[in-house]
Amino acid sequence: MALPLVGLIIGISLGVFFPLTIPVEYAKFMSVALLASLDSVFGGLRAGAEEKFDNTVFITGFFTNALMAAGLVYIGEGLGIDLYYVALLAFGLRIFQNLAIIRRYFLRK
Amino acid sequence: MLKLRQGQAAIALVCVVLGFMLAVQFRTAQDIRSSIPFQRIEDLSQRLSQTEKERDVLLKQVYELRQTTGAESATKESENIKMGAGVVAVRGTGLSITIDDSKRLSKPGENPNLYLIHDEDMLKVINELWAAGAEAISINGQRLIATSEVRCAGPTLSVNNTRYSPPYEILVIGEPQTLENSLKMRGGVIETLQFWGIQVSLKKQDIVDVPAYKGAFRFEYAKPIKDGGK
C-alpha cells in the first residue's frame, strides 16, 4: 500500500512544480481522463486485493480508459450530445463499486 | 491495513500519472476561479505605470515648450495633430492580427451566426487595443480615424464605407507586449472568440506600416467656434 501512496505524492508534487495549465476548452477532456484514471487505480487496488491482478490488463486498461473517455467527449461535442456525462456517470459508479469491495476486504482482515 | 500482494509497482506508476493530472487540473480550476482579482491587480499596476509615464511625458513637454519658440512648437503640434487625425502613414513596433470566421460547423439547432465574426467582435478587439495604448490602427488597409465606422454589412464588414470580407487583418502600432497581453489575458477577447472557433492569430512585429486615411473630410453641420471655444 505504501508504494502507490508514494507514487501519488511524487505525481502531485511533480504537477505542482511543473508550470503547466490547460486551456479552459480542454479542461473538460482532462477532467474525464482524470476520472478514468482514478477508476483504473481503484480497479487495480481491488484486483490486487482479490489477488487477481494482471499487469498488462491494468496498464492497457488505464490508457484505453483515459483515451476512450476523452475521445467520447470529443465525439459528443461533434454530435451535439453531452457524452461527457455518460463517462462521468459510468466511472463514478464504478469507483464507488470498487471502493465498496475494497472496503469489505479491508474490514475482513 | 489492506495488503497488496501484486502489482504494487504498476499501481504506483499509474498513481504518479494520476497525481500529476490531479495537480494540473486542480491548478487549472483554481486559475480559472482566481483570474478575476489577478486581472484587477494587473490592470491597476498597468494603469499606475501608464499614468507615471504620461506624467513624465507631460513634464518633458512643459520643459520643451518653455525652451522652444512659438513657431517650432506650432510645427510640432501640427505634426502631432496630423498623426492623431490619421492623415499621414505611420510606422512603428506593433502587432499584426488576422481574424477569420470559424471553421467549425454549427451544431443542429444552434445559431450559425455565433460562428461568424460580427462588428461587435471587431469592436471589442479594437477597443481593447486602444485601451492598451495603440497609437494607430488599420483594418484591411483602412486607417481608423475619429469618424471611422466598423459595422456589419451583410456577411461583410464595412470600414470607412468600404466593404471587406474575412479574413480581416488588423495592423496596430504600440507597445507589442502590452497589446498582446491585453488581447490574450484569461477571459479576454481572444479566449471568448476562440470559444466559438473564430480563428485569431497574432504576430508581434518590429516594423508595422499603418497607412494614412485615404478619404476626404466633409463637415456639413459642424463649424468651428472662432473664439477658441474654451
PDB file of C-alpha atoms in Angstrom, chain A residues 19-85:
ATOM      1  CA  PRO A  19       4.410  25.146 -14.778  1.00  0.00           C
ATOM      2  CA  LEU A  20       1.614  23.757 -16.903  1.00  0.00           C
ATOM      3  CA  THR A  21      -2.000  24.812 -17.173  1.00  0.00           C
ATOM      4  CA  ILE A  22      -4.568  23.546 -19.585  1.00  0.00           C
ATOM      5  CA  PRO A  23      -6.636  25.893 -21.746  1.00  0.00           C
ATOM      6  CA  VAL A  24     -10.204  26.189 -20.499  1.00  0.00           C
ATOM      7  CA  GLU A  25     -11.524  24.464 -23.621  1.00  0.00           C
ATOM      8  CA  TYR A  26      -9.643  21.286 -22.808  1.00  0.00           C
ATOM      9  CA  ALA A  27     -10.318  21.251 -19.072  1.00  0.00           C
ATOM     10  CA  LYS A  28     -13.349  19.042 -19.726  1.00  0.00           C
ATOM     11  CA  PHE A  29     -11.281  16.403 -21.517  1.00  0.00           C
ATOM     12  CA  MET A  30      -8.737  16.425 -18.758  1.00  0.00           C
ATOM     13  CA  SER A  31     -11.324  16.013 -16.019  1.00  0.00           C
ATOM     14  CA  VAL A  32     -12.852  12.986 -17.718  1.00  0.00           C
ATOM     15  CA  ALA A  33      -9.453  11.425 -18.330  1.00  0.00           C
ATOM     16  CA  LEU A  34      -8.660  12.104 -14.695  1.00  0.00           C
ATOM     17  CA  LEU A  35     -11.771  10.296 -13.566  1.00  0.00           C
ATOM     18  CA  ALA A  36     -10.941   7.394 -15.873  1.00  0.00           C
ATOM     19  CA  SER A  37      -7.508   7.005 -14.347  1.00  0.00           C
ATOM     20  CA  LEU A  38      -8.928   7.286 -10.856  1.00  0.00           C
ATOM     21  CA  ASP A  39     -11.267   4.465 -11.780  1.00  0.00           C
ATOM     22  CA  SER A  40      -8.334   2.428 -13.088  1.00  0.00           C
ATOM     23  CA  VAL A  41      -6.429   2.884  -9.852  1.00  0.00           C
ATOM     24  CA  PHE A  42      -9.369   1.739  -7.775  1.00  0.00           C
ATOM     25  CA  GLY A  43      -9.874  -1.182 -10.126  1.00  0.00           C
ATOM     26  CA  GLY A  44      -6.213  -2.085  -9.741  1.00  0.00           C
ATOM     27  CA  LEU A  45      -6.397  -1.887  -5.954  1.00  0.00           C
ATOM     28  CA  ARG A  46      -9.436  -4.111  -5.966  1.00  0.00           C
ATOM     29  CA  ALA A  47      -7.789  -6.643  -8.253  1.00  0.00           C
ATOM     30  CA  GLY A  48      -4.710  -6.565  -6.065  1.00  0.00           C
ATOM     31  CA  ALA A  49      -6.828  -7.211  -3.001  1.00  0.00           C
ATOM     32  CA  GLU A  50      -8.594 -10.083  -4.745  1.00  0.00           C
ATOM     33  CA  GLU A  51      -5.221 -11.395  -5.899  1.00  0.00           C
ATOM     34  CA  LYS A  52      -6.355 -11.386  -9.496  1.00  0.00           C
ATOM     35  CA  PHE A  53      -4.039  -8.624 -10.588  1.00  0.00           C
ATOM     36  CA  ASP A  54      -2.734  -8.739 -14.152  1.00  0.00           C
ATOM     37  CA  ASN A  55      -0.135  -6.190 -15.133  1.00  0.00           C
ATOM     38  CA  THR A  56      -0.947  -5.970 -18.842  1.00  0.00           C
ATOM     39  CA  VAL A  57      -4.671  -5.747 -18.254  1.00  0.00           C
ATOM     40  CA  PHE A  58      -4.156  -2.988 -15.721  1.00  0.00           C
ATOM     41  CA  ILE A  59      -1.799  -0.826 -17.775  1.00  0.00           C
ATOM     42  CA  THR A  60      -3.718  -1.184 -21.031  1.00  0.00           C
ATOM     43  CA  GLY A  61      -6.949  -0.574 -19.140  1.00  0.00           C
ATOM     44  CA  PHE A  62      -5.568   2.629 -17.726  1.00  0.00           C
ATOM     45  CA  PHE A  63      -4.587   4.092 -21.073  1.00  0.00           C
ATOM     46  CA  THR A  64      -7.561   2.878 -23.096  1.00  0.00           C
ATOM     47  CA  ASN A  65      -9.990   4.113 -20.437  1.00  0.00           C
ATOM     48  CA  ALA A  66      -8.457   7.566 -20.287  1.00  0.00           C
ATOM     49  CA  LEU A  67      -8.187   7.915 -24.074  1.00  0.00           C
ATOM     50  CA  MET A  68     -11.622   6.473 -24.710  1.00  0.00           C
ATOM     51  CA  ALA A  69     -13.193   8.817 -22.188  1.00  0.00           C
ATOM     52  CA  ALA A  70     -11.532  11.856 -23.763  1.00  0.00           C
ATOM     53  CA  GLY A  71     -12.456  10.553 -27.226  1.00  0.00           C
ATOM     54  CA  LEU A  72     -16.055  10.116 -26.135  1.00  0.00           C
ATOM     55  CA  VAL A  73     -16.217  13.725 -25.015  1.00  0.00           C
ATOM     56  CA  TYR A  74     -14.753  14.843 -28.331  1.00  0.00           C
ATOM     57  CA  ILE A  75     -17.224  12.781 -30.365  1.00  0.00           C
ATOM     58  CA  GLY A  76     -20.029  14.021 -28.165  1.00  0.00           C
ATOM     59  CA  GLU A  77     -19.035  17.598 -28.862  1.00  0.00           C
ATOM     60  CA  GLY A  78     -19.129  16.858 -32.596  1.00  0.00           C
ATOM     61  CA  LEU A  79     -22.518  15.164 -32.406  1.00  0.00           C
ATOM     62  CA  GLY A  80     -24.071  17.701 -30.086  1.00  0.00           C
ATOM     63  CA  ILE A  81     -24.737  15.124 -27.356  1.00  0.00           C
ATOM     64  CA  ASP A  82     -23.198  15.561 -23.944  1.00  0.00           C
ATOM     65  CA  LEU A  83     -21.428  12.189 -23.848  1.00  0.00           C
ATOM     66  CA  TYR A  84     -19.372  13.825 -21.119  1.00  0.00           C
ATOM     67  CA  TYR A  85     -21.978  12.886 -18.559  1.00  0.00           C
TER      68      TYR A  85
END
